Coordinates of C-alpha atoms and ligand atoms in Angstrom, one line a residue:
M1442 CA -28.6 11.1 -19.9
A1443 CA -30.5 10.3 -16.7
F1444 CA -30.6 6.8 -15.3
D1445 CA -33.9 5.2 -16.1
P1446 CA -34.7 2.2 -13.9
I1447 CA -37.4 0.8 -16.3
E1448 CA -35.0 1.1 -19.4
F1449 CA -32.4 -0.6 -17.0
I1450 CA -34.6 -3.6 -16.3
E1451 CA -35.6 -3.6 -20.2
T1452 CA -32.1 -4.0 -21.2
K1453 CA -31.5 -6.9 -19.4
K1454 CA -35.0 -8.3 -20.0
D1455 CA -34.0 -8.1 -23.9
G1456 CA -30.8 -9.8 -23.2
M1457 CA -28.5 -6.8 -23.8
K1458 CA -25.5 -5.6 -22.3
H1459 CA -25.4 -2.8 -19.3
R1460 CA -22.4 -0.5 -19.5
P1461 CA -20.3 -0.3 -16.3
K1462 CA -21.7 3.5 -15.5
E1463 CA -25.4 2.2 -15.7
I1464 CA -24.6 -0.9 -13.1
Q1465 CA -22.7 1.8 -10.9
E1466 CA -25.6 4.2 -10.9
F1467 CA -28.2 1.2 -10.3
I1468 CA -26.1 0.2 -6.8
R1469 CA -25.9 4.0 -5.9
L1470 CA -29.4 4.6 -6.2
L1471 CA -30.3 1.0 -4.5
V1472 CA -28.3 2.1 -1.5
S1473 CA -29.4 5.6 -1.2
G1474 CA -33.1 4.4 -1.0
D1475 CA -34.1 6.1 -4.4
L1476 CA -34.6 3.1 -6.5
P1477 CA -37.3 0.6 -5.0
E1478 CA -36.7 -2.7 -4.2
Y1479 CA -39.3 -4.1 -6.4
Q1480 CA -37.5 -2.7 -9.5
A1481 CA -34.3 -4.2 -8.1
A1482 CA -36.0 -7.7 -7.7
A1483 CA -37.4 -7.4 -11.4
W1484 CA -33.8 -6.9 -12.6
L1485 CA -32.5 -9.9 -10.5
M1486 CA -35.0 -12.0 -12.4
A1487 CA -33.9 -10.6 -15.8
V1488 CA -30.3 -11.6 -14.8
I1489 CA -31.5 -15.0 -13.8
F1490 CA -32.7 -15.7 -17.4
N1491 CA -30.2 -13.8 -19.5
G1492 CA -26.9 -13.6 -17.4
L1493 CA -24.4 -11.0 -17.1
A1494 CA -21.2 -10.7 -19.3
F1495 CA -18.0 -10.3 -17.5
S1496 CA -17.9 -6.6 -17.9
E1497 CA -21.0 -6.4 -16.0
T1498 CA -20.3 -8.6 -13.3
L1499 CA -17.0 -6.8 -12.8
A1500 CA -18.8 -3.6 -12.5
L1501 CA -21.3 -4.8 -10.2
T1502 CA -18.6 -6.5 -8.0
Q1503 CA -16.7 -3.3 -7.7
A1504 CA -19.9 -1.2 -7.0
M1505 CA -21.1 -3.3 -4.5
A1506 CA -17.6 -3.4 -2.7
T1507 CA -17.3 0.3 -2.7
S1508 CA -21.0 0.8 -1.6
G1509 CA -19.8 1.2 2.0
K1510 CA -16.7 1.0 4.2
V1511 CA -13.8 -0.5 2.6
Y1512 CA -11.0 -1.9 5.0
K1513 CA -7.2 -0.7 4.2
W1514 CA -4.6 -2.5 6.1
D1515 CA -1.1 -1.1 6.4
T1516 CA 1.4 -2.8 3.9
D1517 CA 4.4 -2.9 6.4
G1518 CA 2.9 -5.4 8.7
P1519 CA 2.7 -9.3 7.9
P1520 CA 0.4 -9.8 4.5
V1521 CA -3.1 -9.7 5.0
V1522 CA -5.0 -12.9 3.9
D1523 CA -8.5 -14.0 3.6
K1524 CA -10.4 -17.2 3.0
H1525 CA -13.9 -17.8 2.0
S1526 CA -15.7 -21.1 2.1
T1527 CA -19.1 -21.5 0.2
G1528 CA -21.6 -22.6 2.9
G1529 CA -20.9 -26.2 4.4
V1530 CA -22.0 -28.4 7.0
G1531 CA -20.0 -29.2 9.9
D1532 CA -17.6 -26.8 8.5
T1533 CA -15.2 -25.4 11.3
V1534 CA -12.4 -24.4 8.8
T1535 CA -12.1 -20.7 9.9
L1536 CA -12.0 -21.3 13.4
V1537 CA -8.6 -23.5 12.9
V1538 CA -7.3 -21.6 9.9
A1539 CA -7.3 -17.9 11.4
P1540 CA -5.0 -18.9 14.4
L1541 CA -2.9 -21.4 12.0
V1542 CA -2.3 -18.4 9.7
A1543 CA -1.3 -16.0 12.4
A1544 CA 1.1 -18.7 13.7
M1545 CA 2.7 -18.8 10.2
G1546 CA 3.5 -15.1 10.0
M1547 CA 0.2 -13.7 8.2
R1548 CA -2.7 -11.7 9.5
M1549 CA -6.4 -12.6 9.0
G1550 CA -9.1 -10.3 10.0
K1551 CA -12.2 -12.2 8.9
H1552 CA -15.7 -10.8 8.8
S1553 CA -18.1 -13.9 9.1
G1554 CA -21.6 -14.4 8.8
R1555 CA -24.4 -16.3 11.1
G1556 CA -25.8 -19.6 9.7
L1557 CA -28.7 -19.5 7.6
G1558 CA -30.6 -22.7 6.5
H1559 CA -28.8 -25.8 6.7
T1560 CA -25.1 -24.3 7.0
G1561 CA -23.6 -23.2 10.1
G1562 CA -22.1 -19.7 10.5
T1563 CA -18.9 -19.3 12.3
I1564 CA -20.1 -16.2 14.2
D1565 CA -22.6 -18.6 16.0
K1566 CA -20.1 -21.0 16.6
L1567 CA -17.8 -18.5 18.2
E1568 CA -20.7 -17.2 20.4
S1569 CA -21.0 -20.4 22.0
I1570 CA -17.7 -19.6 24.0
P1571 CA -19.2 -17.7 27.2
G1572 CA -18.1 -14.0 26.7
F1573 CA -16.7 -14.1 23.4
R1574 CA -17.7 -10.8 21.4
T1575 CA -18.0 -10.9 17.6
S1576 CA -19.3 -7.4 17.5
L1577 CA -16.3 -5.2 17.4
T1578 CA -15.8 -1.6 16.7
E1579 CA -13.3 -1.2 13.5
K1580 CA -10.7 0.2 15.9
E1581 CA -11.0 -3.0 18.3
F1582 CA -11.0 -5.2 15.5
R1583 CA -7.9 -3.7 14.0
K1584 CA -6.0 -3.9 17.0
I1585 CA -6.8 -7.5 17.7
V1586 CA -5.6 -8.4 14.2
N1587 CA -2.5 -6.5 14.4
R1588 CA -1.6 -7.8 17.8
V1589 CA -2.6 -11.3 17.9
G1590 CA -2.6 -11.9 14.0
C1591 CA -6.3 -13.1 13.7
G1592 CA -9.7 -11.9 14.8
V1593 CA -12.9 -12.9 13.7
A1594 CA -16.0 -10.4 13.8
G1595 CA -19.4 -10.4 12.7
Q1596 CA -20.5 -8.6 9.4
D1597 CA -19.9 -4.9 9.8
K1598 CA -23.2 -3.3 8.7
S1599 CA -21.3 -0.5 7.0
M1600 CA -19.7 -2.8 4.6
T1601 CA -21.1 -3.9 1.4
P1602 CA -24.6 -2.6 2.3
A1603 CA -25.6 -3.2 -1.5
D1604 CA -24.9 -6.7 -1.1
G1605 CA -26.8 -6.8 1.9
I1606 CA -30.0 -5.3 0.1
L1607 CA -29.5 -7.5 -3.0
Y1608 CA -28.7 -10.7 -1.0
S1609 CA -32.0 -10.4 1.0
L1610 CA -34.2 -9.7 -2.0
R1611 CA -32.6 -12.7 -3.6
D1612 CA -33.3 -14.9 -0.8
V1613 CA -37.2 -14.0 -1.0
T1614 CA -37.4 -14.0 -4.9
S1615 CA -35.7 -17.2 -5.8
T1616 CA -32.8 -15.4 -7.4
V1617 CA -30.0 -16.9 -5.4
D1618 CA -28.5 -19.6 -7.9
Q1619 CA -27.1 -17.5 -10.5
E1620 CA -23.3 -17.5 -11.0
A1621 CA -22.6 -14.0 -11.7
L1622 CA -24.7 -13.0 -8.7
I1623 CA -23.1 -15.4 -6.5
A1624 CA -19.4 -14.4 -7.4
S1625 CA -20.0 -10.7 -7.3
S1626 CA -21.6 -11.2 -3.8
I1627 CA -19.1 -13.1 -2.4
M1628 CA -16.0 -11.2 -4.2
S1629 CA -17.6 -7.9 -3.1
K1630 CA -17.3 -8.7 0.4
K1631 CA -13.8 -10.0 -0.1
L1632 CA -12.7 -6.8 -1.9
A1633 CA -14.0 -4.8 1.0
G1634 CA -12.3 -6.8 3.7
G1635 CA -9.1 -5.3 2.1
A1636 CA -6.9 -8.3 2.1
M1637 CA -4.3 -8.9 -0.6
H1638 CA -4.2 -12.5 -0.8
I1639 CA -7.5 -14.4 -1.0
L1640 CA -8.2 -18.3 -1.0
L1641 CA -11.7 -19.3 -1.9
E1642 CA -12.9 -23.0 -1.0
V1643 CA -15.5 -23.9 -3.2
K1644 CA -17.5 -27.1 -1.9
V1645 CA -19.2 -29.4 -4.3
G1646 CA -21.9 -31.9 -3.4
S1647 CA -25.3 -32.5 -1.8
G1648 CA -24.5 -30.4 1.3
A1649 CA -23.3 -27.4 -1.0
F1650 CA -24.6 -24.7 -3.3
M1651 CA -22.7 -26.2 -6.1
K1652 CA -24.0 -29.6 -6.8
D1653 CA -21.3 -30.6 -9.4
P1654 CA -17.7 -30.2 -10.4
E1655 CA -18.2 -28.4 -13.6
S1656 CA -20.4 -25.7 -11.9
A1657 CA -18.1 -25.2 -9.2
R1658 CA -15.3 -24.9 -11.6
S1659 CA -16.7 -22.3 -13.6
L1660 CA -17.7 -20.2 -10.4
S1661 CA -14.0 -20.4 -9.4
K1662 CA -12.7 -19.1 -12.5
L1663 CA -15.0 -16.3 -12.5
M1664 CA -14.2 -15.3 -9.0
I1665 CA -10.4 -15.6 -9.7
R1666 CA -11.1 -13.1 -12.7
L1667 CA -12.9 -10.8 -10.7
G1668 CA -10.3 -10.8 -7.9
M1669 CA -7.4 -10.3 -10.4
A1670 CA -9.1 -7.6 -12.4
S1671 CA -9.4 -5.8 -9.0
G1672 CA -5.6 -6.0 -8.2
R1673 CA -6.0 -9.1 -5.7
N1674 CA -4.2 -12.4 -5.7
V1675 CA -6.9 -14.8 -5.8
R1676 CA -7.0 -18.5 -5.8
T1677 CA -9.5 -21.4 -5.3
V1678 CA -9.5 -25.0 -3.9
L1679 CA -12.5 -27.3 -4.8
S1680 CA -13.3 -29.6 -1.9
S1681 CA -16.1 -32.4 -1.7
M1682 CA -19.0 -31.6 0.7
S1683 CA -21.5 -34.6 0.3
S1684 CA -20.8 -35.5 3.8
P1685 CA -20.3 -33.2 6.7
L1686 CA -16.7 -32.0 6.8
G1687 CA -15.9 -32.5 10.6
R1688 CA -17.3 -35.2 13.0
A1689 CA -19.3 -32.4 14.8
V1690 CA -22.2 -30.6 13.5
G1691 CA -23.7 -27.9 15.8
N1692 CA -22.1 -24.8 17.2
A1693 CA -20.7 -25.7 20.7
L1694 CA -19.6 -29.1 19.3
E1695 CA -17.8 -27.6 16.4
V1696 CA -15.8 -25.3 18.6
R1697 CA -14.8 -28.4 20.8
E1698 CA -13.8 -30.2 17.4
A1699 CA -11.9 -27.4 16.3
I1700 CA -10.0 -26.9 19.5
K1701 CA -9.2 -30.7 19.3
V1702 CA -7.7 -30.1 15.8
L1703 CA -5.5 -27.0 17.4
K1704 CA -4.3 -29.3 20.1
N1705 CA -3.2 -31.6 17.4
D1706 CA -5.4 -34.3 18.9
T1707 CA -6.9 -35.6 15.6
P1708 CA -5.4 -38.3 13.2
D1709 CA -3.6 -36.9 9.9
D1710 CA -6.2 -38.2 7.7
D1711 CA -9.1 -35.9 9.6
P1712 CA -10.8 -34.1 7.0
L1713 CA -10.9 -30.7 8.9
K1714 CA -7.3 -30.9 9.7
R1715 CA -6.2 -31.5 6.2
I1716 CA -8.2 -28.8 4.7
A1717 CA -7.2 -26.1 7.3
I1718 CA -3.7 -27.4 6.5
E1719 CA -4.1 -27.1 3.0
I1720 CA -5.7 -23.6 2.9
A1721 CA -3.3 -22.1 5.3
A1722 CA -0.3 -23.7 3.1
R1723 CA -1.7 -22.2 -0.2
L1724 CA -2.1 -18.8 1.5
A1725 CA 1.4 -18.8 2.7
S1726 CA 2.4 -19.8 -0.6
M1727 CA 0.6 -17.0 -2.2
C1728 CA 2.4 -14.5 0.0
G1729 CA 5.6 -15.9 -1.3
F1730 CA 6.7 -17.8 1.8
G1731 CA 7.8 -20.9 -0.1
K1732 CA 6.7 -23.6 -2.4
I1733 CA 3.8 -25.4 -1.4
H1734 CA 5.5 -28.4 0.0
Q1735 CA 7.4 -25.9 1.9
T1736 CA 4.4 -24.2 3.3
R1737 CA 2.5 -27.6 3.9
S1738 CA 5.2 -28.8 6.3
R1739 CA 5.2 -25.3 8.0
A1740 CA 1.6 -25.6 8.6
R1741 CA 1.8 -29.0 10.0
S1742 CA 4.6 -28.2 12.5
C1743 CA 2.7 -24.9 13.6
L1744 CA -0.4 -27.2 14.6
A1745 CA 1.9 -29.9 16.1
G1746 CA 4.0 -27.5 18.3
G1747 CA 0.9 -25.5 19.7
A1748 CA 1.7 -22.3 17.9
A1749 CA -1.6 -22.1 16.3
L1750 CA -3.5 -23.1 19.7
S1751 CA -1.5 -20.4 21.3
R1752 CA -2.7 -18.0 18.6
F1753 CA -6.3 -19.2 19.3
R1754 CA -6.1 -18.7 23.0
D1755 CA -5.0 -15.1 22.3
M1756 CA -7.7 -14.7 20.1
V1757 CA -10.3 -15.8 22.5
S1758 CA -9.0 -13.9 25.2
A1759 CA -8.7 -10.4 23.0
Q1760 CA -12.3 -11.0 22.2
G1761 CA -13.6 -11.4 25.7
G1762 CA -14.0 -14.9 25.7
D1763 CA -13.5 -17.4 28.5
E1764 CA -9.7 -18.9 28.0
A1765 CA -10.5 -21.9 30.0
V1766 CA -12.5 -23.2 27.0
I1767 CA -9.1 -24.3 25.7
D1768 CA -8.2 -26.5 28.5
Q1769 CA -11.5 -27.6 29.6
P1770 CA -13.9 -27.3 26.7
E1771 CA -16.2 -30.0 28.0
K1772 CA -16.8 -27.9 31.1
I1773 CA -17.2 -24.5 29.7
L1774 CA -19.1 -25.0 26.6
P1775 CA -22.8 -25.6 26.8
H1776 CA -24.4 -29.2 27.1
A1777 CA -27.4 -30.4 25.6
G1778 CA -29.9 -32.1 28.1
K1779 CA -30.1 -35.6 26.2
I1780 CA -27.7 -37.8 24.1
L1781 CA -29.3 -40.2 21.8
E1782 CA -27.3 -43.0 20.1
I1783 CA -27.9 -44.2 16.7
P1784 CA -26.6 -47.7 16.0
S1785 CA -26.0 -49.3 12.8
T1786 CA -28.8 -51.9 11.9
S1787 CA -26.2 -54.0 9.7
N1788 CA -22.8 -55.0 9.0
G1789 CA -20.9 -53.3 6.3
F1790 CA -19.2 -50.0 5.3
L1791 CA -20.5 -46.6 5.6
K1792 CA -21.2 -45.4 2.0
T1793 CA -22.7 -42.0 2.8
C1794 CA -23.8 -39.4 5.6
N1795 CA -25.8 -37.1 3.9
A1796 CA -24.7 -33.5 4.8
L1797 CA -27.9 -31.8 3.9
I1798 CA -30.0 -34.2 6.1
I1799 CA -27.6 -33.7 9.1
G1800 CA -27.5 -29.9 8.5
E1801 CA -31.3 -29.7 8.3
L1802 CA -31.7 -31.8 11.3
V1803 CA -29.2 -29.8 13.3
R1804 CA -31.0 -26.6 12.3
D1805 CA -34.3 -28.1 13.6
L1806 CA -33.0 -29.4 16.6
G1807 CA -32.3 -25.5 17.4
G1808 CA -28.8 -25.3 16.1
G1809 CA -29.8 -23.1 13.2
R1810 CA -32.0 -20.8 11.9
K1811 CA -35.0 -20.8 9.6
S1812 CA -35.4 -17.0 9.6
K1813 CA -33.2 -14.1 10.8
N1814 CA -34.8 -13.8 14.0
D1815 CA -34.7 -17.1 15.4
V1816 CA -32.7 -17.6 18.6
I1817 CA -30.3 -20.6 18.4
D1818 CA -29.4 -23.3 20.7
S1819 CA -25.8 -23.7 20.9
S1820 CA -25.6 -26.7 22.6
V1821 CA -27.4 -29.2 20.3
G1822 CA -26.0 -31.1 17.4
I1823 CA -24.8 -34.1 16.1
L1824 CA -21.4 -36.0 16.8
I1825 CA -20.5 -38.4 13.9
H1826 CA -18.8 -41.6 14.8
S1827 CA -18.1 -43.0 11.5
R1828 CA -16.8 -41.7 8.2
P1829 CA -17.7 -42.7 4.7
G1830 CA -15.6 -45.7 3.7
M1831 CA -15.1 -46.9 7.3
K1832 CA -16.0 -50.5 8.4
V1833 CA -19.2 -50.6 10.5
G1834 CA -20.4 -53.4 12.4
S1835 CA -24.3 -54.1 13.5
G1836 CA -24.6 -52.0 16.8
D1837 CA -21.8 -49.7 16.2
V1838 CA -22.7 -46.1 17.0
L1839 CA -23.0 -44.3 13.9
C1840 CA -23.5 -40.8 15.6
E1841 CA -25.2 -39.1 18.6
I1842 CA -27.8 -36.6 18.5
H1843 CA -27.5 -34.0 21.2
T1844 CA -31.0 -32.6 21.9
N1845 CA -33.3 -30.5 24.1
G1846 CA -36.3 -31.8 22.8
R1847 CA -37.0 -29.0 20.2
I1848 CA -38.4 -31.9 17.9
S1849 CA -39.4 -35.3 19.2
N1850 CA -36.8 -37.7 20.0
S1851 CA -38.6 -40.3 17.7
E1852 CA -38.5 -37.7 14.7
A1853 CA -34.8 -36.9 15.4
V1854 CA -33.7 -40.7 15.6
Q1855 CA -35.6 -41.4 12.3
R1856 CA -34.2 -38.6 10.4
A1857 CA -30.6 -39.2 11.7
E1858 CA -31.1 -42.8 10.8
S1859 CA -31.9 -41.8 7.1
A1860 CA -29.0 -39.9 6.5
F1861 CA -26.6 -42.9 6.8
K1862 CA -26.2 -45.4 4.2
V1863 CA -24.4 -48.7 5.1
V1864 CA -23.6 -51.1 2.2
S1865 CA -22.0 -54.7 2.2
R1866 CA -19.2 -54.0 -0.4
K1867 CA -16.5 -51.3 0.5
P1868 CA -17.3 -48.1 -1.5
E1869 CA -15.4 -45.9 -3.5
I1870 CA -15.1 -42.7 -1.6
P1871 CA -14.1 -39.6 -3.7
D1872 CA -11.2 -37.7 -2.3
L1873 CA -11.5 -34.5 -0.1
F1874 CA -9.9 -32.2 -2.8
I1875 CA -11.3 -32.3 -6.4
Ligands
LIG2440 N1 -22.3 -16.6 -0.3 C1 -22.7 -15.1 -0.7 O1 -21.8 -14.5 0.2 N2 -23.4 -14.8 -1.4 C2 -23.8 -15.5 -2.2 O2 -24.6 -15.2 -3.1 C3 -23.8 -17.0 -2.1 C4 -23.0 -17.5 -1.0
LIG2441 CA1 -34.7 6.8 -21.3

């Protein structure tokens, strides 16, 4: 029987289940342009109200994954791994993890996105390095990943076109926050990327998509099931994102921060360092490189001994970037015109630094986009001096605002101040890992 889009929408509107074949047909017609977007939008809204069963979510994920180019990696080289972090603030994990896993004997060829809304994008960060190219042909990308062990490219337009269409529609029809739609969107891209071992970091908290641990756990379970049913080894790690992960928020500032971690120039309790080590160690363990305590110590020594830094240098140079960024990041990376310091007005302990407020402020300083075509200023951002739980004295600098005046200084200062909450008694700070 021929596929009838109206009936397809009606089935979901009435809370009934689609057969996998119908979902495949829906995706095929959507990508070929034979199904209008308004019908897809109506279906998405029906999914918001009535959800998708696992069999439907799996069919949707696989149909989206195969709607465009699917990467296949040779199986005789080092294992190919991938990671994904659900959007965070001050989250520079990929810049550290990619060279770290390469140093540990894995390959990571990552397709990354640009920032949208209050969360940053890896591609925007890397492009603050003069000359760095993120637009690579498949051939160039493969060559770099196979030679260096890691490479980061922008989203390949010919991959998962179905997700591209649905994601843009969801963005403008208030249909983003549905578990099955989020899981299928993320997993379709991971399946198309071709890695056998995939670690998903799901962030929880005010700065993340998932506001509470229960919904994050439920999303995790679903993504693991989708991956396993598609023949991939998938694990997840839940981490807290109520404060920005790293000290730096903003493109060039985050690159500087990542280089610091790669130079092993940060303390062991540095959250960015901890999370990068944990992700790399778990991936290595998933690849059969040893028990988690062994791979953790291997990850630490690859950072401490400079092996990860050396892979980063090779990747920057292979992708056309100025290698001097590693030895002299302050000189090579762009600088903002003005730095405003925000001092604490009281004595006590820092309770929170609101990731959402910081993320939105950096976006409005010019570090991110409100709509797709906005041009970003990679030099602006916020450098946080104090982490939640730390003692602060009146007059101590809580953070620096790096600005070029896209919003007034008084507005920037007032918004930055509102992100920090100082209390008199030492607060309980939840651990990074949940
Ligand atoms: N990230 C994605 O790629 N897709 C979603 O739906 C949500 C987050
Ligand atoms: Ca019919």
